[in-house]
Short mmCIF file of C-alpha atoms and ligand atoms in Angstrom, two decimals:
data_model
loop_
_atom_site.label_atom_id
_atom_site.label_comp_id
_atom_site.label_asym_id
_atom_site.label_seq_id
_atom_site.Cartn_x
_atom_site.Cartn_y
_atom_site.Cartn_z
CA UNK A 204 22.31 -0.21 -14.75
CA UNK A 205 18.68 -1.42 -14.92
CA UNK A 206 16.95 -1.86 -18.26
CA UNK A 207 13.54 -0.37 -17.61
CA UNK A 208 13.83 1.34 -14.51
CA UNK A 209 15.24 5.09 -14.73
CA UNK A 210 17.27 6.30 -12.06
CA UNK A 211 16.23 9.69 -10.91
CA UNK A 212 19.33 12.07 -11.46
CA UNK A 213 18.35 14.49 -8.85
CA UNK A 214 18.80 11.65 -5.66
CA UNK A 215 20.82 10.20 -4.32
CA UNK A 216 20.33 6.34 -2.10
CA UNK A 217 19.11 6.06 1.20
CA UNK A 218 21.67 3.65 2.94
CA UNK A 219 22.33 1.62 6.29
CA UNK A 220 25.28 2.29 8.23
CA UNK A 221 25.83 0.80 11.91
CA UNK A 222 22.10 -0.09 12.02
CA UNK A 223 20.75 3.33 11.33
CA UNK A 224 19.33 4.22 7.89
CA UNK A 225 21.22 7.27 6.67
CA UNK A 226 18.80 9.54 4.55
CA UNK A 227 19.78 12.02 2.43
CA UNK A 228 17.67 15.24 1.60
CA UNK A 229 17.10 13.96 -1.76
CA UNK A 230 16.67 10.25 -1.19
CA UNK A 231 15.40 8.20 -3.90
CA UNK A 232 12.66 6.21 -3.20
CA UNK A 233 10.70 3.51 -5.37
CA UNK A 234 7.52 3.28 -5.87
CA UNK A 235 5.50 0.35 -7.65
CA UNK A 236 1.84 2.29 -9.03
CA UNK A 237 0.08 -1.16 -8.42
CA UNK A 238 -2.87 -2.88 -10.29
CA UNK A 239 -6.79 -2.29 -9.96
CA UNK A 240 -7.25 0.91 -7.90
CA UNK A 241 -3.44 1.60 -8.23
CA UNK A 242 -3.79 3.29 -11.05
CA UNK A 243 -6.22 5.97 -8.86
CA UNK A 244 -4.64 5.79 -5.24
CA UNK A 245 -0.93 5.79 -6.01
CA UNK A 246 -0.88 9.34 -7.99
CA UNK A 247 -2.66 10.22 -4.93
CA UNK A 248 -0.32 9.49 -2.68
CA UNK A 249 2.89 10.98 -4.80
CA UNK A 250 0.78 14.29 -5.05
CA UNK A 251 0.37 14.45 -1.15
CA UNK A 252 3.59 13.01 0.00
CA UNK A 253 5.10 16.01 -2.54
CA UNK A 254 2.94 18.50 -0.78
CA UNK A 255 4.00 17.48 2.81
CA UNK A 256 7.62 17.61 2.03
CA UNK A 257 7.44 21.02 0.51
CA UNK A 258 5.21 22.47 2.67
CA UNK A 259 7.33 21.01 5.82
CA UNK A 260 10.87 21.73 4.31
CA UNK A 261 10.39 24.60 1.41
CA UNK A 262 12.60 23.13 -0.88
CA UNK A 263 15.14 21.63 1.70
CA UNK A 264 14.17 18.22 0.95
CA UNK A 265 12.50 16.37 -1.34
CA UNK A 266 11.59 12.83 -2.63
CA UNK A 267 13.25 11.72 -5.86
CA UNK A 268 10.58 9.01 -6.88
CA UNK A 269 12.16 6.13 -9.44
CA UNK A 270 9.39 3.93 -10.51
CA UNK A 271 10.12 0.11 -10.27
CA UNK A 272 7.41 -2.34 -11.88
CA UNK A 273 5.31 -5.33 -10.54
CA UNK A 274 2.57 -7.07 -11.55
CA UNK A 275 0.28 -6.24 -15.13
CA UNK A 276 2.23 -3.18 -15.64
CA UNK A 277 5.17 -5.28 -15.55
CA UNK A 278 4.07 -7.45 -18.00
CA UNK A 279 3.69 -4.25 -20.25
CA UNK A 280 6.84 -2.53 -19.82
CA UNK A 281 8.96 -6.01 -19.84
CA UNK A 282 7.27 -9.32 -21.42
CA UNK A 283 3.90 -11.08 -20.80
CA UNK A 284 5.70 -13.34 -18.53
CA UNK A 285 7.38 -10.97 -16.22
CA UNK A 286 5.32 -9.86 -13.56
CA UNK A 287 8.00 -9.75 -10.95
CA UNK A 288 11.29 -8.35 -12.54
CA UNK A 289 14.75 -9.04 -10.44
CA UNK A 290 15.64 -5.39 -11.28
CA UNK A 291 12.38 -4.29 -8.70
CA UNK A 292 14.04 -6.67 -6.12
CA UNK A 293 17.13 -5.26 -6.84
CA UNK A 294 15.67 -1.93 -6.44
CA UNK A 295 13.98 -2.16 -3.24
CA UNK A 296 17.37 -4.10 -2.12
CA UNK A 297 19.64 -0.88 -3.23
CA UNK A 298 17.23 1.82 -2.17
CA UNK A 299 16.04 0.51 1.30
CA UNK A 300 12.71 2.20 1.33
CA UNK A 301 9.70 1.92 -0.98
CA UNK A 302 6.13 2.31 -1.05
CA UNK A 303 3.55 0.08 -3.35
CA UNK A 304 0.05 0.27 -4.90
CA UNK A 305 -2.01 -3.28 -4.25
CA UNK A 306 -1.52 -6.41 -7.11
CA UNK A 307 -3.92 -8.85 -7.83
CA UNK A 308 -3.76 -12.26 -6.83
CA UNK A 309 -6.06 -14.99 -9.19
CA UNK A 310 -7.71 -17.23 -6.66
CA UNK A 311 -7.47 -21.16 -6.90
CA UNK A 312 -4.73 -21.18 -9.64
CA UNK A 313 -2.16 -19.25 -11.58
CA UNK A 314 0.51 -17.07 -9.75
CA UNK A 315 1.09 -16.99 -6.34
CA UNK A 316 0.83 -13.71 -4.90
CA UNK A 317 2.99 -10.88 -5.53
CA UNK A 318 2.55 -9.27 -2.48
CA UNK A 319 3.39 -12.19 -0.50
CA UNK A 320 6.51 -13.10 -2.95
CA UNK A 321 8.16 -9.51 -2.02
CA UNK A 322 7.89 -9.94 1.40
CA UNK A 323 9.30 -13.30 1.09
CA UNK A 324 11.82 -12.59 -1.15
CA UNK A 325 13.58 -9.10 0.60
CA UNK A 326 12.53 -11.23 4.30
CA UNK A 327 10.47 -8.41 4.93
CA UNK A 328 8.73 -9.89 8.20
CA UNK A 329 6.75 -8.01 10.28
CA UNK A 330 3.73 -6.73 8.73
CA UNK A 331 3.11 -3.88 11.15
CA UNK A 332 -0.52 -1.96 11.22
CA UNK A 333 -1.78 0.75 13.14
CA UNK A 334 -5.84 0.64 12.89
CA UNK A 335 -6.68 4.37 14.82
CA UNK A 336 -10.15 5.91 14.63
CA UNK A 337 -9.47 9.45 12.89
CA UNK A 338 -12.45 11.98 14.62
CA UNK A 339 -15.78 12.18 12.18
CA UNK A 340 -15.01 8.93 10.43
CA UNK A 341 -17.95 6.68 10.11
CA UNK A 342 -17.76 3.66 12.24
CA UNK A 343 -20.33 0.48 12.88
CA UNK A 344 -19.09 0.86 16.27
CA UNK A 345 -20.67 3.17 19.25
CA UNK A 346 -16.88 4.22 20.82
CA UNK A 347 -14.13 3.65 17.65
CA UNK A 348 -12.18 6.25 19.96
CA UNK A 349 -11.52 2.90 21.61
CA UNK A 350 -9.76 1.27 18.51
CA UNK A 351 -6.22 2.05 18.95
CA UNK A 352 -4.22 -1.34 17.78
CA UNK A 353 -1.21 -1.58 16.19
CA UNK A 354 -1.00 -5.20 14.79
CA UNK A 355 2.05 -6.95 14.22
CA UNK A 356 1.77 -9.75 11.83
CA UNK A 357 4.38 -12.45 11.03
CA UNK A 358 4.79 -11.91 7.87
CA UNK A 359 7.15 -14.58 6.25
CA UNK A 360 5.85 -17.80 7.39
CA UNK A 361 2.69 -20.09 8.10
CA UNK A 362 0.40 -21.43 5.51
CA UNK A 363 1.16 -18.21 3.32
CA UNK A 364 4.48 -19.74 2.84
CA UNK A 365 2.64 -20.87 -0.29
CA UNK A 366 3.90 -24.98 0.64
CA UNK A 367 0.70 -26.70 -1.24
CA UNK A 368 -0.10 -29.72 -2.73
CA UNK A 369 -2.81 -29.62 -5.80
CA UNK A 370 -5.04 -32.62 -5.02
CA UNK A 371 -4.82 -35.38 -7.27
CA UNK A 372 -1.05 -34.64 -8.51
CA UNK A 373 1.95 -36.81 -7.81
CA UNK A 374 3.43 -34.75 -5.26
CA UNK A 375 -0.10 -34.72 -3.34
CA UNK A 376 -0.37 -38.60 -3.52
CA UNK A 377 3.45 -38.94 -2.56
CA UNK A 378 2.69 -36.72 0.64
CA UNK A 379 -0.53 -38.52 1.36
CA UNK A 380 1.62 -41.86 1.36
CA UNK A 381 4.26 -40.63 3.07
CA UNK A 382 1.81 -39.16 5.96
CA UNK A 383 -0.19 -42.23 6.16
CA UNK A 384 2.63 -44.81 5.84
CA UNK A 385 5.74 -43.41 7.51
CA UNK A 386 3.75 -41.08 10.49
CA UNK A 387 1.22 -43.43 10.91
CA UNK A 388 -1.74 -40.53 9.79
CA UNK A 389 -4.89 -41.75 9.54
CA UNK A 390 -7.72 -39.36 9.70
CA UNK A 391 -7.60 -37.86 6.22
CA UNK A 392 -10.76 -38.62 5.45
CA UNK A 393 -11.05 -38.05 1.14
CA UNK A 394 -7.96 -39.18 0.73
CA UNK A 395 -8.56 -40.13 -3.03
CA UNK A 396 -8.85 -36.11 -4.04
CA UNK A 397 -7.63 -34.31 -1.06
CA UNK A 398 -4.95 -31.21 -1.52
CA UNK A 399 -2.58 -30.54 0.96
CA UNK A 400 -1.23 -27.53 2.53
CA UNK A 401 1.57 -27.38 4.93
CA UNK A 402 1.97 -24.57 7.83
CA UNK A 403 5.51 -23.83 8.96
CA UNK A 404 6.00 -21.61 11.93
CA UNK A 405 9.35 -21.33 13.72
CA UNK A 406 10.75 -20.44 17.11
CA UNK A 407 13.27 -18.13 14.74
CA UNK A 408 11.05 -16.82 12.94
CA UNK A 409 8.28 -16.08 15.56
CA UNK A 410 10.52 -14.59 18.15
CA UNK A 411 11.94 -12.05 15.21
CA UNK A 412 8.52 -11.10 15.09
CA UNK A 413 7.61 -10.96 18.94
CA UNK A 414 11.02 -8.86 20.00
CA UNK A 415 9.82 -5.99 17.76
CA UNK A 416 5.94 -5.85 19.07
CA UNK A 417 7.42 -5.59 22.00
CA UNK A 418 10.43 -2.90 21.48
CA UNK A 419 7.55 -0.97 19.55
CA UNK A 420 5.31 -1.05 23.24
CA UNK A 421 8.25 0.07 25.15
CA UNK A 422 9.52 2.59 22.51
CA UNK A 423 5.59 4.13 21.95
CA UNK A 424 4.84 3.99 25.53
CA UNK A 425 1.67 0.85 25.20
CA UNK A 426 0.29 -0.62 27.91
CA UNK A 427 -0.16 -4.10 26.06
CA UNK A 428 1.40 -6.81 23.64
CA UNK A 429 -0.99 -9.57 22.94
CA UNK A 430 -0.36 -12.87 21.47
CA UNK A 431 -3.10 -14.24 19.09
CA UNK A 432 -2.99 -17.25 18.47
CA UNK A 433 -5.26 -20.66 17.96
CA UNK A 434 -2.70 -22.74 19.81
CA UNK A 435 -5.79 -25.00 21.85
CA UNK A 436 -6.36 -26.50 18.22
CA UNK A 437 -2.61 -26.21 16.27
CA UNK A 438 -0.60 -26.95 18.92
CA UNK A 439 2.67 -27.15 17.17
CA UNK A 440 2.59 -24.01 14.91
CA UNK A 441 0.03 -21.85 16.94
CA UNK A 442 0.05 -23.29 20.43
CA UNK A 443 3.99 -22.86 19.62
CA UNK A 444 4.08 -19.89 19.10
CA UNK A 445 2.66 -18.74 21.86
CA UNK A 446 4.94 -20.42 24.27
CA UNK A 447 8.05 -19.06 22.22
CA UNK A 448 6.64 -15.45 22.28
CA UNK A 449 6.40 -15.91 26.24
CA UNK A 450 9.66 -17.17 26.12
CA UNK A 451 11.07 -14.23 24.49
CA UNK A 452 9.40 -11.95 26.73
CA UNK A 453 10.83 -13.47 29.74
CA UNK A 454 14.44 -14.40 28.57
CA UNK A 455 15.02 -11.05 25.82
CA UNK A 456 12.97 -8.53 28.26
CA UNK A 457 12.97 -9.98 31.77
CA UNK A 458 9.15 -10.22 32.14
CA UNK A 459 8.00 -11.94 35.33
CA UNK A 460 4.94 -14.34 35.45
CA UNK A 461 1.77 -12.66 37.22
CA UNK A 462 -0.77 -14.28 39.04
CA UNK A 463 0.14 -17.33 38.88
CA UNK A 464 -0.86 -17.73 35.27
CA UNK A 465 0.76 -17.52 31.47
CA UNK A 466 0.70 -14.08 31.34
CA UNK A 467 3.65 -11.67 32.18
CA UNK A 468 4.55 -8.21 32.58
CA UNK A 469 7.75 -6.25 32.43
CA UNK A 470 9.01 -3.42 33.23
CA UNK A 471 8.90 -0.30 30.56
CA UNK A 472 12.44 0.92 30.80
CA UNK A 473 11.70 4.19 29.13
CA UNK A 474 9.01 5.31 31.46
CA UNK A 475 8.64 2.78 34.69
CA UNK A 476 5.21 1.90 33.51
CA UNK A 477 4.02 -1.99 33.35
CA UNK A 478 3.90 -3.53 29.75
CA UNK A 479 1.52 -6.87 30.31
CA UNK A 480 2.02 -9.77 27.80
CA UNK A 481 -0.69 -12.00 27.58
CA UNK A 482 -2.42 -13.78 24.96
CA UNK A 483 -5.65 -14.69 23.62
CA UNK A 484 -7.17 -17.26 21.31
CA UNK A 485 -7.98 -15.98 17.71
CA UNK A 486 -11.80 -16.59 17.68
CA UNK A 487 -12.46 -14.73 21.09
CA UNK A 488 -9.99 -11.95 19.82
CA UNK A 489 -12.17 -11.48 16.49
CA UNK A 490 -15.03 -11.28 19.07
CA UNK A 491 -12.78 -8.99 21.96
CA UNK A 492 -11.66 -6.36 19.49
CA UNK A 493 -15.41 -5.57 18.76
CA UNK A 494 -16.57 -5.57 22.66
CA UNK A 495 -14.17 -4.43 24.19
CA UNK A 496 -11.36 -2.62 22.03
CA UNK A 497 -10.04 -0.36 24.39
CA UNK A 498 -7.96 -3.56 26.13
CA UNK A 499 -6.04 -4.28 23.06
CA UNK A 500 -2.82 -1.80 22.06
CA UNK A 501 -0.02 -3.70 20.22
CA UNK A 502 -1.26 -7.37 18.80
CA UNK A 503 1.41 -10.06 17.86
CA UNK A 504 -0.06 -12.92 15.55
CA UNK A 505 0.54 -15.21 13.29
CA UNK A 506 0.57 -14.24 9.06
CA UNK A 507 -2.82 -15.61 8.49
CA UNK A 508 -4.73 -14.68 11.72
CA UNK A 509 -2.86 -10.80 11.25
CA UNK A 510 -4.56 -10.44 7.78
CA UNK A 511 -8.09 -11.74 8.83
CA UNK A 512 -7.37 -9.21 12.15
CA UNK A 513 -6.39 -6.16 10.45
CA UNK A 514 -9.69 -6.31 8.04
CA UNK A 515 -12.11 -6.68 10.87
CA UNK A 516 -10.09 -4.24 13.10
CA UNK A 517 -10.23 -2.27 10.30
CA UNK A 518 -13.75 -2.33 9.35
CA UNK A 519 -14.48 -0.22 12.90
CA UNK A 520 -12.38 2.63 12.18
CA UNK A 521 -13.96 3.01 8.54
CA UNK A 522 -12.69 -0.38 6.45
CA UNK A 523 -9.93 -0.69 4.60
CA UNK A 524 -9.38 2.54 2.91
CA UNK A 525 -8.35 4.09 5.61
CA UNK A 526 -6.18 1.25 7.30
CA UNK A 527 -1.78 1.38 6.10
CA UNK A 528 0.51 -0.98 6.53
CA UNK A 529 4.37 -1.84 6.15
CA UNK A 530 6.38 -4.70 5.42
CA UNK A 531 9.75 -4.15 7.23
CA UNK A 532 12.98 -6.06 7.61
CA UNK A 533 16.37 -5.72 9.16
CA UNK A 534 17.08 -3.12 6.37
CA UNK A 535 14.55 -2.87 3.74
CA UNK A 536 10.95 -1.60 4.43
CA UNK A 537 8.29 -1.45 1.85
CA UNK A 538 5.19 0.47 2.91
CA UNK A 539 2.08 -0.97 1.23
CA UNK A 540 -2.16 -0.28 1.54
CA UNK A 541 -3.87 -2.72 3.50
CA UNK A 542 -6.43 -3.38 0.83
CA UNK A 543 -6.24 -4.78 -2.35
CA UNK A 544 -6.68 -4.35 -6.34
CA UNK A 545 -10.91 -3.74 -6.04
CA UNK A 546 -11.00 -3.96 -9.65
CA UNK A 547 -14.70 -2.94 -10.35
CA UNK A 548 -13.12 0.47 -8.93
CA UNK A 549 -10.22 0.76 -10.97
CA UNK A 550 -9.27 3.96 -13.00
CA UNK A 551 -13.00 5.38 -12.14
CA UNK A 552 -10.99 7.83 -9.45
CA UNK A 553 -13.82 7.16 -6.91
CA UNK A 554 -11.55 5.27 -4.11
CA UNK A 555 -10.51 6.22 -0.92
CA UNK A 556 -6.56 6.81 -1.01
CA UNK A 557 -6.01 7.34 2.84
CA UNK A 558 -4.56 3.76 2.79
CA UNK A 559 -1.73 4.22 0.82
CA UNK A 560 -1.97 7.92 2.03
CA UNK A 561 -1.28 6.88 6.03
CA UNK A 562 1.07 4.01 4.44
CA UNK A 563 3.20 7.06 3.42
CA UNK A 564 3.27 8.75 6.60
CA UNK A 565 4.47 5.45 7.87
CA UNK A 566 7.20 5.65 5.53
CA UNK A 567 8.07 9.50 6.53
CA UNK A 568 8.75 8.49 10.27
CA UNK A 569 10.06 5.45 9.41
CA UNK A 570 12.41 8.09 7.43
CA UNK A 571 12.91 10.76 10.33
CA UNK A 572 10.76 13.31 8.31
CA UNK A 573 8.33 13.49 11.05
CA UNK A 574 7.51 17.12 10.58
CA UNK A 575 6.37 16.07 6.54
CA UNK A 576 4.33 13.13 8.07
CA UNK A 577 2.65 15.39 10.68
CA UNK A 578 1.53 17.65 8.58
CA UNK A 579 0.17 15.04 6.18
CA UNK A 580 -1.57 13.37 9.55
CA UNK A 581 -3.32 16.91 9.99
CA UNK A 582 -4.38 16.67 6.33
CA UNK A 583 -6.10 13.95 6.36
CA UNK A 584 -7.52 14.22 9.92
CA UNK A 585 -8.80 18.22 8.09
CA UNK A 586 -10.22 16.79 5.04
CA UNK A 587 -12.39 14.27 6.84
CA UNK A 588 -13.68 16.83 9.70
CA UNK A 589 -14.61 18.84 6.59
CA UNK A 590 -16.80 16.35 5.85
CA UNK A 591 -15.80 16.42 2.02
CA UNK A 592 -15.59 12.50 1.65
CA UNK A 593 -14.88 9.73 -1.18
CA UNK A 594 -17.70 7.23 -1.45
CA UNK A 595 -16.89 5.02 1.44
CA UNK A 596 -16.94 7.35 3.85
CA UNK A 597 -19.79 9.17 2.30
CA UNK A 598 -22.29 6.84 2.11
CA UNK A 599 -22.44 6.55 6.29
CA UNK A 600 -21.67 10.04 6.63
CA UNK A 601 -24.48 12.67 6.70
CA UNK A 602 -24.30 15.96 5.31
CA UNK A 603 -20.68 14.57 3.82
CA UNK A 604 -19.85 15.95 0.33
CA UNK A 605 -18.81 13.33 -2.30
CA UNK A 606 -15.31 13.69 -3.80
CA UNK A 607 -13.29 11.91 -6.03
CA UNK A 608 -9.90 10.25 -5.25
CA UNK A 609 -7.88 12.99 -6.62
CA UNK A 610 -10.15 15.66 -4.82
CA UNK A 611 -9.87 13.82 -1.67
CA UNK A 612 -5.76 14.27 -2.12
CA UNK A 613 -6.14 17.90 -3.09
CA UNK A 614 -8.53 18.23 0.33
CA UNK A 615 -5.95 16.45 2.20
CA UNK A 616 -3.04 18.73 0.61
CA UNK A 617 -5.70 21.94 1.54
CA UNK A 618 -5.93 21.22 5.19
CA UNK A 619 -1.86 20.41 6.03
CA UNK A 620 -1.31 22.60 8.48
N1 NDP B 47 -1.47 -6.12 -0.47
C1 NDP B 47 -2.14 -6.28 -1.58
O1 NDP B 47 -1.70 -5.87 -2.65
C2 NDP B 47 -3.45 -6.97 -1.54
C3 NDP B 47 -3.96 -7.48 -2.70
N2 NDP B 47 -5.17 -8.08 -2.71
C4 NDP B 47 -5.67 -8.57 -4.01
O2 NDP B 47 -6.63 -7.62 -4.52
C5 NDP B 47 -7.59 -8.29 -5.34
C6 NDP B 47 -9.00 -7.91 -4.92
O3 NDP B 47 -9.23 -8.39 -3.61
P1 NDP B 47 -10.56 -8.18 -2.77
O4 NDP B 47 -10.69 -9.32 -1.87
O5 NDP B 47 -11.68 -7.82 -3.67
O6 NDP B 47 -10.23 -7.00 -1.77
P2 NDP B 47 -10.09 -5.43 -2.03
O7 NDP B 47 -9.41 -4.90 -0.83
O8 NDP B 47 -9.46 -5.14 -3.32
O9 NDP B 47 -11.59 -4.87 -2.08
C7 NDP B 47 -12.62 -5.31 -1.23
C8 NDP B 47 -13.59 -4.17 -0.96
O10 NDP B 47 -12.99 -3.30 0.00
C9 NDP B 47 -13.37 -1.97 -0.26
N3 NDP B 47 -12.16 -1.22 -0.62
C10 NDP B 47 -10.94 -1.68 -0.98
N4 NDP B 47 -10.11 -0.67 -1.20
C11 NDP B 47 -10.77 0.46 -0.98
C12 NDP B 47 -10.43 1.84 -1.04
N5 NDP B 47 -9.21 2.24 -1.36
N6 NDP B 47 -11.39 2.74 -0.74
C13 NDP B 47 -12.61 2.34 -0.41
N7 NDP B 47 -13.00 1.08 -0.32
C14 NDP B 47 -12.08 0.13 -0.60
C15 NDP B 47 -14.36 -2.02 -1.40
O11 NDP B 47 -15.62 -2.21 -0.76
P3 NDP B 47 -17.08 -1.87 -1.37
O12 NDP B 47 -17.34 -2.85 -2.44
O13 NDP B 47 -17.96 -2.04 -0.18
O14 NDP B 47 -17.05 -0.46 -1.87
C16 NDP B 47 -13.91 -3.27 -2.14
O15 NDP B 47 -14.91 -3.83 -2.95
C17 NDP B 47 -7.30 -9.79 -5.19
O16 NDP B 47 -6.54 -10.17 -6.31
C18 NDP B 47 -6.47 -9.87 -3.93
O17 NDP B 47 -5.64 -10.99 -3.91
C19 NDP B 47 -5.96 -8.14 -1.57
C20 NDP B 47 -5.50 -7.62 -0.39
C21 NDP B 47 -4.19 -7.04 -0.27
O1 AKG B 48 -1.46 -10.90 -1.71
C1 AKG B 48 -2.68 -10.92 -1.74
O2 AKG B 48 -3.32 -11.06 -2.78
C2 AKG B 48 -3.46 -10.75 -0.47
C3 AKG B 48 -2.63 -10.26 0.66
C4 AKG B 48 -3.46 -9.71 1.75
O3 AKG B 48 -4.64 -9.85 1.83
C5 AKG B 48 -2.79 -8.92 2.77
O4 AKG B 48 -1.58 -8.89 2.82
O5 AKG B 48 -3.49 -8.31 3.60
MG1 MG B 49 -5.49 -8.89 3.61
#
């Protein structure tokens, strides 16, 4: 059925039935290795995620991994020009569930990236990350205890929508005349070599985003959704957004105004308790989540203020190594690293893989296997307290002991209990 992806003969598909996935005890799940550091991280992650399952279900269960292909080892295993293939889409479509390495995007020209084009593509769009301080983990912060956000990001619009205009082409001069002429524009100031980038942002598309930050708060018991946003300066996109998420909260989950003001709070119907809504200004939040991180729980932003937000938030719990992420959608969820390709890194086996490592606990719950991703949780939380390190972590960490990628996987895999 595909031409260079084999289908595992010992799964069977994950599928979705009456809004529930319906997993098997053999599901197959595919995984793309990913460029750079993908090469180091992603055999990682198989090698743990194994361990978990085996340890937590001797045998019972298992994953039946199908490699799909993206990116330069796409362009090997298909032609030079194919560094997306439909049969990964169709993949990821079929099988409901994957998991990725990171793949390189070439600033200023060439491709568009990869990453963005699967979330795009399979409408994948909330970006959810949790950023949690594990205990032991180096931090440039005094309390990281504090840091306990779980960012939703809008992942399918706003300038990542990729709508840009190279300056100097046609279609950049056509827009140019068409903003200055027909909309009466006039404070472009280089108009002569000036690109163009265009930044939509929907009521739809926000409010997709907004209902599940705040089902996630009511479901996980938070005290907090806030709305970041830079609405005092982009009124129409960001300013918008803010209103519509208010909206949403008010009409979708009957929050009441309080004090007088913007904000809201509702009623937790799982457990009384008061879920506030309220909403602060990007800047200040980059600023907030440093002073004072313990007011922040769940975040809902915009796509590019989320992926600015999760690196710093990151950076306080130990940097992007350690932060995971998924891209999820009505049916298909692809669980992905926060960080990217670091290509001076790649194939040395030096990274950190807890990225792609908490990515795939992620994808365990996200599966029902909770007792596989608790034990891999209790792996990783082992292997740090053990102070037996990769190089991130290592170089903050006194009295740490340096391992290697795949010795920080076979740490993780000795401390699952
Ligand atoms: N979702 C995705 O696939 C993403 C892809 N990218 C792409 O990746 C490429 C490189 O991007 P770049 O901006 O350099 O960002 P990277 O995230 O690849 O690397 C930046 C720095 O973060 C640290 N880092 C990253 N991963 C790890 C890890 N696993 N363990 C320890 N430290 C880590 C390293 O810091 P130090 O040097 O201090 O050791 C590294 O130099 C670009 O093409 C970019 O577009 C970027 C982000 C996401
Ligand atoms: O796709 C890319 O190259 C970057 C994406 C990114 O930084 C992210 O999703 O966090
Ligand atoms: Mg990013």
């Amino acid at each position: 059925m595909f031409d260079h992806i084999t289908i595992p003969e010992n799964g069977e598909a994950i599928s979705y039935q009456n809004g529930h996935l319906v997993v098997p005890n053999n599901p197959i799940i595919p995984f793309i290795e990913g460029d750079g550091i993908g090469i180091d991280v992603t055999p990682a992650m198989l090698k743990v995620v194994n361990a978990a399952v085996e340890k937590a279900y001797g045998g019972d269960r298992y994953i039946a991994w199908m490699e799909v292909f993206a990116g330069e080892k796409s362009t090997q295993v298909y032609d030079s020009e194919t560094w997306l293939p439909e049969e990964t889409l169709a993949a990821f479509k079929q099988y409901k569930v994957g998991i990725k390495g990171p793949l390189t995007t070439p600033v200023g020209g060439g491709m568009r990236s990869l990453n963005v084009a699967l979330r795009q593509l399979l409408d994948l769009y909330v970006c959810q990350r949790p950023i949690q301080w594990f205990t032991g983990v180096p931090s440039p912060i005094k309390k990281p205890g504090e840091v306990n956000m779980v960012i939703f990001r809008e992942n399918s619009e706003d300038v990542y929508a990729g709508i840009e205009f190279e300056a100097g082409t046609e279609a950049a001069n056509k827009l140019l005349r068409f903003l200055q002429d027909e909309l009466q524009v006039n404070n472009i100031r280089f108009t002569q070599d000036c690109g163009l980038g265009v930044k939509p942002v929907s009521k739809q598309g926000t409010q997709r985003l907004v209902r599940k930050a705040i089902q996630y708060a009511i479901d996980n018991d938070r005290s907090s959704v806030t709305i970041v946003h830079k609405g005092n300066i982009m009124k129409y996109t960001e300013g918008a957004f803010k209103n519509w998420a208010y909206e949403l909260a008010k009409q979708e989950f009957g929050a009441q105004t309080v004090n007088g003001g913007l904000w809201c709070q509702l009623t937790n119907p799982k457990t009384g308790k008061e879920i506030i809504i309220k909403d602060v200004i990007a800047d200040s939040m980059l600023q907030q989540t440093l002073l004072r991180p313990a007011e922040y729980s769940v975040i809902a932003t915009l796509n590019l203020n989320g992926d600015y937000l999760s690196d710093a938030v990151s950076a306080q719990v130990g940097g992007i190594g350690i932060a995971p992420g998924a891209n999820i959608g009505e049916q298909i969820a692809i669980f992905e690293a926060t960080h990217g390709t670091a290509p001076k890194y790649a194939g040395l086996n030096k990274v950190n893989p807890s990225s792609v490592i908490l990515s795939a606990e992620m994808m365990l719950r996200h599966i029902g296997w909770f007792e596989a991703a608790d034990l891999l949780l209790s792996g990783v939380s082992g292997a740090i307290n053990a102070k037996t390190v990769t190089y991130d972590f290592a170089r903050l960490m006194e009295g740490s002991t340096l391992v290697s990628c795949s010795q920080f996987a076979d740490c993780i895999i000795e401390h699952m209990h």
